[in-house]
Coordinates of C-alpha atoms (C1' of nucleotides) in Angstrom, one line a residue:
Chain A
M818 CA 0.0 0.0 0.0
D819 CA 2.9 2.3 0.8
N820 CA 4.0 1.8 -2.8
N821 CA 0.7 2.6 -4.3
E822 CA 0.7 5.9 -2.5
N823 CA 3.3 7.3 -4.6
I824 CA 1.8 5.9 -7.7
D825 CA -1.6 7.4 -7.7
L826 CA -0.7 10.5 -5.8
I827 CA -2.1 13.6 -7.5
P828 CA 0.5 16.3 -7.9
V829 CA 0.2 19.4 -5.7
E830 CA -0.5 21.7 -8.6
D831 CA -3.5 19.8 -9.6
V832 CA -5.0 19.5 -6.0
L833 CA -4.4 23.0 -4.7
T834 CA -7.2 25.2 -6.0
F835 CA -5.2 28.3 -4.9
W836 CA -2.0 27.2 -6.8
D837 CA -2.6 29.8 -9.5
I838 CA -2.6 32.9 -7.1
L839 CA 0.6 31.9 -5.4
T840 CA 3.9 33.7 -6.1
P841 CA 6.8 31.6 -7.4
D842 CA 8.4 31.9 -4.1
E843 CA 5.3 30.7 -2.3
R844 CA 5.0 27.8 -4.6
N845 CA 8.5 26.7 -4.0
F846 CA 8.1 27.1 -0.3
I847 CA 5.0 25.0 -0.2
K848 CA 6.4 22.3 -2.4
N849 CA 9.3 22.0 -0.1
T850 CA 7.4 22.0 3.2
L851 CA 4.3 20.2 2.1
S852 CA 3.6 16.8 3.7
V853 CA 1.5 13.9 2.7
Q854 CA -0.4 11.6 4.9
H855 CA -2.2 8.4 4.2
F856 CA -5.4 7.5 6.1
K857 CA -7.3 4.2 6.2
K858 CA -11.0 3.9 6.3
N859 CA -12.7 5.5 9.3
E860 CA -9.6 7.0 10.8
V861 CA -9.7 10.3 12.6
I862 CA -7.7 12.9 10.8
Q863 CA -8.4 15.8 13.0
R864 CA -10.2 15.9 16.3
E865 CA -12.7 18.5 17.8
G866 CA -11.2 20.4 20.7
D867 CA -7.6 19.9 19.5
K868 CA -5.3 22.7 18.5
P869 CA -5.2 23.0 14.8
T870 CA -1.7 22.5 13.3
H871 CA -2.2 22.3 9.5
L872 CA -4.2 23.5 6.6
M873 CA -5.2 20.3 5.0
I874 CA -6.1 19.5 1.4
L875 CA -7.9 16.3 0.5
A876 CA -5.9 14.7 -2.4
S877 CA -8.0 11.6 -2.7
G878 CA -10.8 9.7 -1.0
N879 CA -13.6 11.2 1.0
V880 CA -13.9 12.6 4.4
K881 CA -16.7 13.6 6.8
V882 CA -16.7 16.7 9.0
S883 CA -18.7 16.2 12.2
K884 CA -19.6 17.6 15.5
M885 CA -20.4 15.7 18.8
G886 CA -23.7 16.7 20.2
T887 CA -25.8 15.6 23.1
N888 CA -25.7 11.9 24.3
N889 CA -22.8 11.3 22.0
R890 CA -25.0 11.9 18.9
I891 CA -22.9 12.8 16.0
Q892 CA -23.9 15.5 13.5
I893 CA -22.1 15.5 10.2
V894 CA -21.9 19.1 9.1
R895 CA -20.3 18.5 5.7
I896 CA -18.6 16.0 3.5
L897 CA -15.5 16.8 1.5
K898 CA -14.3 15.5 -1.8
P899 CA -10.8 15.7 -3.3
G900 CA -9.5 19.3 -3.8
E901 CA -11.5 20.7 -0.8
H902 CA -9.7 22.2 2.3
F903 CA -10.2 21.7 6.0
G904 CA -8.6 22.7 9.2
F905 CA -8.2 26.3 8.1
R906 CA -11.2 27.8 10.0
A907 CA -9.8 27.0 13.4
I908 CA -6.4 28.3 12.4
I909 CA -7.8 31.6 11.2
A910 CA -10.0 32.0 14.4
N911 CA -7.1 30.9 16.5
E912 CA -9.3 28.5 18.3
P913 CA -9.4 24.7 18.9
N914 CA -10.9 22.6 16.1
S915 CA -14.7 23.0 16.2
T916 CA -15.2 19.8 14.3
T917 CA -13.8 16.2 13.9
V918 CA -12.7 15.1 10.4
T919 CA -12.8 11.4 9.7
S920 CA -12.0 9.4 6.5
F921 CA -15.0 7.4 5.0
E922 CA -12.5 5.5 2.9
E923 CA -8.9 5.4 2.0
S924 CA -7.6 9.0 1.8
M925 CA -4.6 11.0 1.0
V926 CA -4.1 14.4 2.7
Y927 CA -1.7 17.1 1.8
S928 CA -1.0 19.5 4.7
I929 CA 0.6 22.9 5.1
C930 CA 1.9 24.0 8.4
A931 CA -0.4 26.5 10.2
E932 CA 2.2 29.2 10.6
H933 CA 3.1 29.1 6.9
F934 CA -0.6 29.3 5.9
I935 CA -1.1 32.3 8.1
S936 CA 2.0 33.9 6.8
I937 CA 0.7 33.6 3.2
L938 CA -2.7 34.8 4.2
K939 CA -1.2 37.9 5.6
N940 CA 1.1 38.6 2.7
N941 CA -0.8 37.5 -0.3
N942 CA -4.0 39.6 -0.6
A943 CA -5.5 37.5 -3.4
F944 CA -4.8 34.2 -1.4
C945 CA -6.6 35.8 1.7
Y946 CA -9.5 36.8 -0.5
R947 CA -9.9 33.3 -1.9
F948 CA -10.3 31.9 1.6
L949 CA -12.6 34.8 2.5
E950 CA -14.8 33.7 -0.4
E951 CA -14.6 30.1 0.7
L952 CA -15.8 30.8 4.2
A953 CA -18.6 33.1 2.8
F954 CA -19.9 30.1 0.8
D955 CA -19.5 27.8 3.8
L956 CA -21.4 30.1 6.2
A957 CA -24.4 30.3 3.9
K958 CA -24.4 26.5 3.5
S959 CA -24.2 26.1 7.2
D960 CA -27.2 28.5 8.0
A961 CA -29.2 26.7 5.2
R962 CA -28.4 23.4 6.7
T963 CA -29.7 24.6 10.1
V964 CA -33.0 25.5 8.6
N965 CA -33.2 22.2 6.6
L966 CA -32.5 20.1 9.6
T967 CA -34.6 21.9 12.1
Q968 CA -37.8 22.5 10.1
K969 CA -38.2 19.5 7.8
H970 CA -39.7 16.2 8.7
I971 CA -37.8 12.9 8.4
R972 CA -38.6 12.3 4.7
G973 CA -37.7 15.9 3.6
R974 CA -34.4 15.7 5.6
L975 CA -33.3 12.4 4.1
A976 CA -34.3 13.4 0.6
G977 CA -32.5 16.7 1.1
A978 CA -29.4 14.9 2.2
L979 CA -29.5 12.6 -0.8
C980 CA -29.9 15.7 -3.0
A981 CA -26.9 17.3 -1.4
L982 CA -24.8 14.1 -2.0
I983 CA -25.8 14.1 -5.7
E984 CA -24.8 17.8 -5.9
N985 CA -21.4 17.1 -4.3
Y986 CA -20.4 13.8 -5.7
G987 CA -22.6 13.4 -8.7
L988 CA -23.8 10.2 -10.4
E989 CA -22.0 7.3 -11.8
E990 CA -21.8 6.5 -15.5
D991 CA -25.3 5.0 -15.4
G992 CA -26.6 8.5 -14.7
A993 CA -28.5 7.2 -11.7
T994 CA -26.2 5.7 -8.9
I995 CA -24.9 8.2 -6.4
S996 CA -21.2 8.3 -6.5
I997 CA -20.6 7.7 -2.9
Y998 CA -21.5 4.7 -0.8
L999 CA -22.3 5.7 2.8
A1000 CA -23.3 3.5 5.8
R1001 CA -26.9 4.0 6.8
E1002 CA -25.5 5.4 10.1
D1003 CA -23.7 8.1 8.2
L1004 CA -26.7 9.0 6.2
A1005 CA -28.6 9.2 9.5
N1006 CA -26.0 11.5 11.1
L1007 CA -26.2 13.7 8.0
S1008 CA -30.0 14.0 8.0
N1009 CA -30.3 14.2 11.8
M1010 CA -32.2 11.2 12.5
T1011 CA -31.7 7.7 14.1
T1012 CA -30.2 4.9 12.1
S1013 CA -33.4 2.9 12.2
N1014 CA -35.3 5.8 10.7
A1015 CA -32.8 6.4 7.9
I1016 CA -33.1 2.6 7.0
R1017 CA -36.9 2.6 7.3
T1018 CA -37.3 5.9 5.2
L1019 CA -34.9 4.6 2.5
A1020 CA -37.0 1.5 2.3
I1021 CA -40.2 3.6 2.0
F1022 CA -38.6 5.7 -0.8
A1023 CA -37.6 2.5 -2.6
N1024 CA -41.2 1.3 -2.3
E1025 CA -42.5 4.6 -3.7
G1026 CA -40.2 4.2 -6.7
I1027 CA -38.0 7.3 -5.8
I1028 CA -34.8 5.2 -5.5
A1029 CA -33.6 1.7 -5.8
L1030 CA -31.3 0.1 -3.2
D1031 CA -28.4 -2.4 -3.6
G1032 CA -26.5 -2.5 -0.4
R1033 CA -25.0 0.9 0.1
K1034 CA -25.5 1.8 -3.6
I1035 CA -28.4 4.2 -4.0
K1036 CA -29.8 4.6 -7.5
I1037 CA -32.0 7.5 -8.2
I1038 CA -35.2 6.3 -10.1
D1039 CA -37.3 9.5 -10.0
M1040 CA -35.2 12.7 -9.5
E1041 CA -38.1 15.0 -9.6
K1042 CA -40.0 13.1 -7.0
L1043 CA -36.9 13.2 -4.8
Q1044 CA -36.6 16.9 -5.0
R1045 CA -40.3 17.3 -4.4
T1046 CA -39.9 15.1 -1.3
S1047 CA -36.9 17.3 -0.2
K1048 CA -39.1 20.4 -0.4
Y1049 CA -42.5 19.2 0.8
G1050 CA -41.7 16.0 2.7
Chain B
M853 CA -37.4 61.9 15.4
D854 CA -35.3 63.0 12.4
N855 CA -33.8 65.7 14.7
N856 CA -32.9 63.1 17.3
E857 CA -31.1 61.0 14.7
N858 CA -28.2 63.5 14.5
I859 CA -28.0 64.1 18.3
D860 CA -27.5 60.5 19.4
L861 CA -25.6 59.3 16.4
I862 CA -22.4 57.5 17.3
P863 CA -19.4 58.8 15.2
V864 CA -18.1 56.4 12.6
E865 CA -14.8 56.0 14.2
D866 CA -16.4 54.6 17.3
V867 CA -18.7 52.2 15.5
L868 CA -16.5 50.7 12.8
T869 CA -14.4 48.0 14.5
F870 CA -11.9 48.1 11.5
W871 CA -11.3 51.8 11.6
D872 CA -7.8 51.2 13.0
I873 CA -6.7 49.3 10.1
L874 CA -7.7 51.6 7.3
T875 CA -5.3 53.9 5.6
P876 CA -5.9 57.7 5.8
D877 CA -7.1 57.6 2.2
E878 CA -9.6 54.8 3.0
R879 CA -10.8 56.7 6.0
N880 CA -11.5 59.8 4.1
F881 CA -13.2 57.9 1.4
I882 CA -15.4 56.1 3.8
K883 CA -16.2 59.3 5.7
N884 CA -17.3 61.0 2.4
T885 CA -19.4 58.1 1.0
L886 CA -20.8 56.6 4.0
S887 CA -24.6 56.9 4.4
V888 CA -26.8 56.6 7.4
Q889 CA -30.3 55.2 7.6
H890 CA -32.8 55.2 10.2
F891 CA -35.2 52.1 10.8
K892 CA -38.2 51.9 12.9
K893 CA -39.2 48.9 15.0
N894 CA -39.7 45.7 12.9
E895 CA -38.7 47.2 9.6
V896 CA -36.9 44.9 7.1
I897 CA -33.4 46.3 6.5
Q898 CA -32.3 43.7 4.0
R899 CA -34.3 40.8 2.4
E900 CA -33.4 37.2 1.7
G901 CA -33.0 36.7 -2.0
D902 CA -32.2 40.3 -2.9
K903 CA -29.0 41.5 -4.4
P904 CA -26.6 42.8 -1.7
T905 CA -25.7 46.5 -2.2
H906 CA -24.0 47.6 1.0
L907 CA -21.9 46.5 3.8
M908 CA -23.9 47.6 6.8
I909 CA -22.8 48.4 10.3
L910 CA -25.4 48.6 13.1
A911 CA -24.8 52.0 14.9
S912 CA -27.6 51.7 17.4
G913 CA -30.5 49.4 18.2
N914 CA -30.7 45.7 17.7
V915 CA -31.5 43.6 14.6
K916 CA -32.3 40.0 14.0
V917 CA -30.8 37.9 11.1
S918 CA -33.3 35.3 9.9
K919 CA -34.1 32.8 7.3
M920 CA -37.5 31.7 5.9
G921 CA -37.9 27.9 6.2
T922 CA -40.7 25.5 5.4
N923 CA -44.4 26.7 5.9
N924 CA -43.2 30.2 6.3
R925 CA -41.6 29.3 9.6
I926 CA -38.8 31.8 10.4
Q927 CA -35.5 30.7 11.9
I928 CA -33.4 33.5 13.5
V929 CA -29.8 32.6 12.8
R930 CA -28.3 35.4 14.9
I931 CA -28.9 38.7 16.6
L932 CA -26.7 41.7 16.2
K933 CA -25.8 44.5 18.5
P934 CA -24.2 47.9 17.7
G935 CA -20.8 47.7 16.1
E936 CA -21.5 44.4 14.3
H937 CA -21.7 44.1 10.6
F938 CA -24.1 42.5 8.2
G939 CA -24.6 42.2 4.5
F940 CA -21.0 41.4 3.8
R941 CA -21.2 37.6 3.4
A942 CA -23.5 37.9 0.2
I943 CA -21.2 40.6 -1.2
I944 CA -18.1 38.5 -0.7
A945 CA -19.8 35.3 -2.1
N946 CA -21.3 37.3 -4.9
E947 CA -24.7 35.8 -4.2
P948 CA -28.1 37.1 -3.3
N949 CA -28.6 37.7 0.4
S950 CA -29.1 34.4 2.1
T951 CA -30.9 36.0 5.1
T952 CA -33.3 38.7 6.0
V953 CA -32.2 41.5 8.5
T954 CA -35.0 43.1 10.5
S955 CA -34.8 45.8 13.3
F956 CA -36.2 44.7 16.6
E957 CA -36.3 48.3 17.8
E958 CA -35.5 51.7 16.4
S959 CA -32.2 51.3 14.8
M960 CA -29.4 53.4 13.0
V961 CA -27.4 51.7 10.3
Y962 CA -24.2 53.0 8.6
S963 CA -23.7 51.6 5.1
I964 CA -20.8 51.3 2.7
C965 CA -21.3 50.7 -0.9
A966 CA -20.5 47.1 -1.9
E967 CA -18.0 48.1 -4.7
H968 CA -16.1 50.3 -2.3
F969 CA -16.1 47.5 0.3
I970 CA -14.7 44.9 -2.2
S971 CA -12.1 47.4 -3.3
I972 CA -10.8 47.8 0.1
L973 CA -10.9 44.1 0.7
K974 CA -8.8 43.6 -2.4
N975 CA -6.3 46.3 -1.6
N976 CA -5.9 46.2 2.2
N977 CA -4.6 42.8 3.3
A978 CA -5.1 43.5 7.1
F979 CA -8.8 44.6 6.4
C980 CA -9.3 41.5 4.4
Y981 CA -7.9 39.3 7.1
R982 CA -10.1 41.1 9.7
F983 CA -13.2 40.0 7.8
L984 CA -11.7 36.5 7.3
E985 CA -11.5 36.2 11.0
E986 CA -15.1 37.4 11.4
L987 CA -16.4 34.7 9.0
A988 CA -14.4 32.0 10.7
F989 CA -16.0 32.8 14.0
D990 CA -19.4 33.1 12.5
L991 CA -19.1 29.7 10.8
A992 CA -18.2 27.9 14.0
K993 CA -21.1 29.5 15.7
S994 CA -23.4 28.5 12.9
D995 CA -22.3 24.9 13.0
A996 CA -22.7 24.8 16.8
R997 CA -26.2 26.3 16.6
T998 CA -27.1 23.5 14.1
V999 CA -26.1 20.8 16.7
N1000 CA -27.9 22.8 19.5
L1001 CA -31.1 23.2 17.7
T1002 CA -31.2 19.7 16.2
Q1003 CA -30.1 17.6 19.2
K1004 CA -31.6 19.3 22.3
H1005 CA -35.1 19.1 23.5
I1006 CA -37.3 22.1 24.1
R1007 CA -36.1 23.0 27.5
G1008 CA -32.5 22.8 26.5
R1009 CA -33.1 24.9 23.4
L1010 CA -34.8 27.6 25.2
A1011 CA -32.3 27.7 28.0
G1012 CA -29.5 27.8 25.4
A1013 CA -31.1 30.7 23.6
L1014 CA -31.4 32.6 26.9
C1015 CA -27.7 31.9 27.7
A1016 CA -26.8 33.1 24.2
L1017 CA -28.8 36.3 24.7
I1018 CA -27.0 36.9 28.1
E1019 CA -23.6 36.4 26.5
N1020 CA -24.5 38.8 23.7
Y1021 CA -26.3 41.5 25.4
G1022 CA -25.3 41.2 29.1
L1023 CA -27.4 41.9 32.1
E1024 CA -28.9 45.2 33.4
E1025 CA -27.6 47.0 36.5
D1026 CA -29.5 44.7 38.7
G1027 CA -27.1 41.9 37.5
A1028 CA -30.1 39.7 36.6
T1029 CA -32.4 41.1 33.9
I1030 CA -31.4 40.3 30.4
S1031 CA -30.7 43.5 28.5
I1032 CA -32.9 42.8 25.5
Y1033 CA -36.6 42.4 25.5
L1034 CA -37.9 40.0 22.9
A1035 CA -41.4 38.9 21.9
R1036 CA -42.2 35.4 22.8
E1037 CA -42.4 34.7 19.0
D1038 CA -38.8 35.9 18.5
L1039 CA -37.6 33.8 21.3
A1040 CA -39.4 30.8 19.8
N1041 CA -37.9 31.5 16.3
L1042 CA -34.5 31.7 18.0
S1043 CA -34.9 28.4 19.8
N1044 CA -36.8 26.4 16.9
M1045 CA -40.1 25.9 18.6
T1046 CA -43.7 27.2 18.4
T1047 CA -44.6 30.4 20.2
S1048 CA -47.0 28.4 22.5
N1049 CA -44.1 26.2 23.6
A1050 CA -41.8 29.1 24.2
I1051 CA -44.5 30.6 26.4
R1052 CA -45.2 27.4 28.1
T1053 CA -41.6 26.6 28.7
L1054 CA -40.8 30.0 30.0
A1055 CA -43.7 29.7 32.5
I1056 CA -42.2 26.3 33.6
F1057 CA -38.8 27.9 34.1
A1058 CA -40.3 30.6 36.2
N1059 CA -42.2 27.9 38.2
E1060 CA -39.0 26.1 38.9
G1061 CA -37.3 29.2 40.0
I1062 CA -34.8 29.5 37.2
I1063 CA -36.2 32.9 36.0
A1064 CA -38.7 35.5 36.8
L1065 CA -41.0 37.1 34.2
D1066 CA -42.3 40.6 34.0
G1067 CA -43.8 41.2 30.6
R1068 CA -40.9 40.8 28.1
K1069 CA -38.3 41.3 30.9
I1070 CA -36.6 38.1 31.8
K1071 CA -34.8 38.0 35.2
I1072 CA -32.3 35.3 35.8
I1073 CA -32.9 33.9 39.3
D1074 CA -30.6 30.7 39.2
M1075 CA -27.9 31.1 36.5
E1076 CA -26.3 27.8 37.4
K1077 CA -29.6 25.9 36.9
L1078 CA -30.2 27.7 33.6
Q1079 CA -26.8 26.5 32.2
R1080 CA -27.5 23.0 33.5
T1081 CA -30.9 23.1 31.7
S1082 CA -29.2 24.3 28.6
K1083 CA -26.8 21.2 28.7
Y1084 CA -29.0 18.5 30.0
G1085 CA -32.6 19.7 29.4
Chain C
dG1420 C1' -13.9 -21.6 7.1
dT1421 C1' -16.1 -20.7 11.2
dA1422 C1' -17.0 -17.5 14.8
dA1423 C1' -17.8 -12.8 16.2
dA1424 C1' -18.9 -8.4 15.3
dT1425 C1' -21.1 -5.1 12.7
dT1426 C1' -24.6 -3.5 9.8
dT1427 C1' -29.1 -3.7 8.0
dG1428 C1' -34.0 -4.4 8.5
dT1429 C1' -38.7 -4.3 10.9
dG1430 C1' -42.2 -4.1 14.3
dC1431 C1' -43.9 -2.0 18.7
dT1432 C1' -44.1 1.5 22.5
dA1433 C1' -43.4 5.7 24.6
dT1434 C1' -43.1 10.4 24.3
dA1435 C1' -41.9 15.0 22.9
dA1436 C1' -43.6 18.5 20.6
dA1437 C1' -46.7 20.5 17.0
dA1438 C1' -51.3 21.6 16.0
dC1439 C1' -55.5 23.3 17.5
dA1440 C1' -58.7 25.7 20.4
dT1441 C1' -60.0 29.3 23.2
dA1442 C1' -59.5 32.9 26.5
dG1443 C1' -57.3 36.7 28.8
dT1444 C1' -54.2 40.6 28.4
dT1445 C1' -51.7 44.4 26.7
dA1446 C1' -50.8 47.6 22.9
dT1447 C1' -52.3 50.5 19.0
dA1448 C1' -55.2 53.2 16.4
dA1449 C1' -59.4 55.8 15.4
Chain D
dT406 C1' -62.0 56.3 25.2
dT407 C1' -63.4 52.7 23.0
dA408 C1' -62.5 49.4 19.3
dT409 C1' -59.3 46.5 17.2
dA410 C1' -55.4 44.1 16.7
dA411 C1' -51.4 41.8 18.5
dC412 C1' -49.5 39.3 22.1
dT413 C1' -49.5 36.1 25.9
dA414 C1' -51.3 32.2 28.3
dT415 C1' -53.0 27.4 29.0
dG416 C1' -55.4 23.1 28.1
dT417 C1' -56.4 19.2 24.9
dT418 C1' -55.6 16.3 20.8
dT419 C1' -52.8 14.4 17.4
dT420 C1' -48.7 13.1 15.2
dA421 C1' -43.9 12.4 14.2
dT422 C1' -40.0 10.2 15.7
dA423 C1' -36.9 8.4 19.2
dG424 C1' -36.1 4.4 21.8
dC425 C1' -36.2 -0.4 22.3
dA426 C1' -36.2 -5.2 21.0
dC427 C1' -35.0 -8.6 18.1
dA428 C1' -33.9 -11.0 13.7
dA429 C1' -31.5 -11.4 9.3
dA430 C1' -27.6 -10.5 6.5
dT431 C1' -23.2 -9.1 5.7
dT432 C1' -18.5 -8.1 6.9
dT433 C1' -14.3 -8.8 9.6
dA434 C1' -11.3 -11.4 12.4
dC435 C1' -9.1 -15.4 13.8

DNA sequence: GTAAATTTGTGCTATAAAACATAGTTATAA
DNA sequence: TTATAACTATGTTTTATAGCACAAATTTAC
């Protein structure tokens, strides 16, 4: 596996979405100080409450960002795909991590030391602005999620989560199967419900011809009905 | 009333928390282009879905930031006090406003044209970094609110909202009365419950000796019990 | 290849909270 | 000052969903 790491590792330039706005010096510096880490399935990459040490960029795999709530109930607040960053909010706010990041599957992560990251933020205005934009998008998404999770009923919440997954990960070549296979429990933590209810409601959706299930594969049969369910329950 | 406006208007320098990091040119420019608006109680200052036109700074009064959810149910996502900004997230993300801002009470608002704001962001790195920090704090608060509202029961949610109000607005000279008087409906929209349940639960808290009620005034009798209720319901 | 553990699936029960109904009370306007 | 509207209060009913129990299926470990 260690051998494979090097083989399918995506080069920095292709993963870092902010590569274009770095100066040649910054690029060299990052290339020289960047580190790569490999994570197995279900490994914790970053823990809520810990001091943040690195800006991290997901090179491959998928990770979930979650918060621990009451009675050890987990709330997944977002899911990241390759090219997306994490760990920077806490660095910028100079606070402990407010979330835990865990790999869903085998994942590769590039990381840039917090001090270097801040130093670039404070010297490269365009870089700083890029992250400002990113946080502006994330904040709106977070507020929207609050409303979705608090005001919709179970059917609407689950349908909404499925729509969000499609938007984020897209569909496979068949144009129907969602390109990420989550455990029912993760789906539940994403939609703010118990695992039982996620399972039950998925079965109901399948019965109604909205989706078809094959293990963790979810195939969308009636996209319009799914979106209607997300809106009206 | 128009006369009073000028009398108790706080000078720009004292309201703009970012005044210190502006260049002399920027300060002059802002002083010359800044506009002031007066809002009566319960007026909409900025509407969800509209194009954002100004960075706004609350000079006096109190405003609520809310989102419209399912069945016209309103979710208050945060409440601002003098010195706090709003309207900048949408400008930065170049999106329509994701929230509606409404005055609770008579309020004065300074506003800076969106183009000028962006221009300063793109030229003054320290200014940009200041807003980056602000969004980083707001994002953590939003994620935390999601968990609070989705995982706690009614008692915990309401107690949590009261704690948040105390943290934001403080107590009056008596060291007990919360320094903001909200309608039961606003308290409900803040805690994700129906107005009936907010009223009912407040009455229960009063009965249990946690608070004392006098119209919209809420007096904290047992702070520790309130915090315990926020955590454990 | 078998045992153990985990995940998935389904029914039942208990309960929290919304929805509804109705009345009293306090602001607001004419 | 009275009429009207808005807000506050409380009891009852209904419903959504968490919690529990258990079984089947699948994955993981030895």
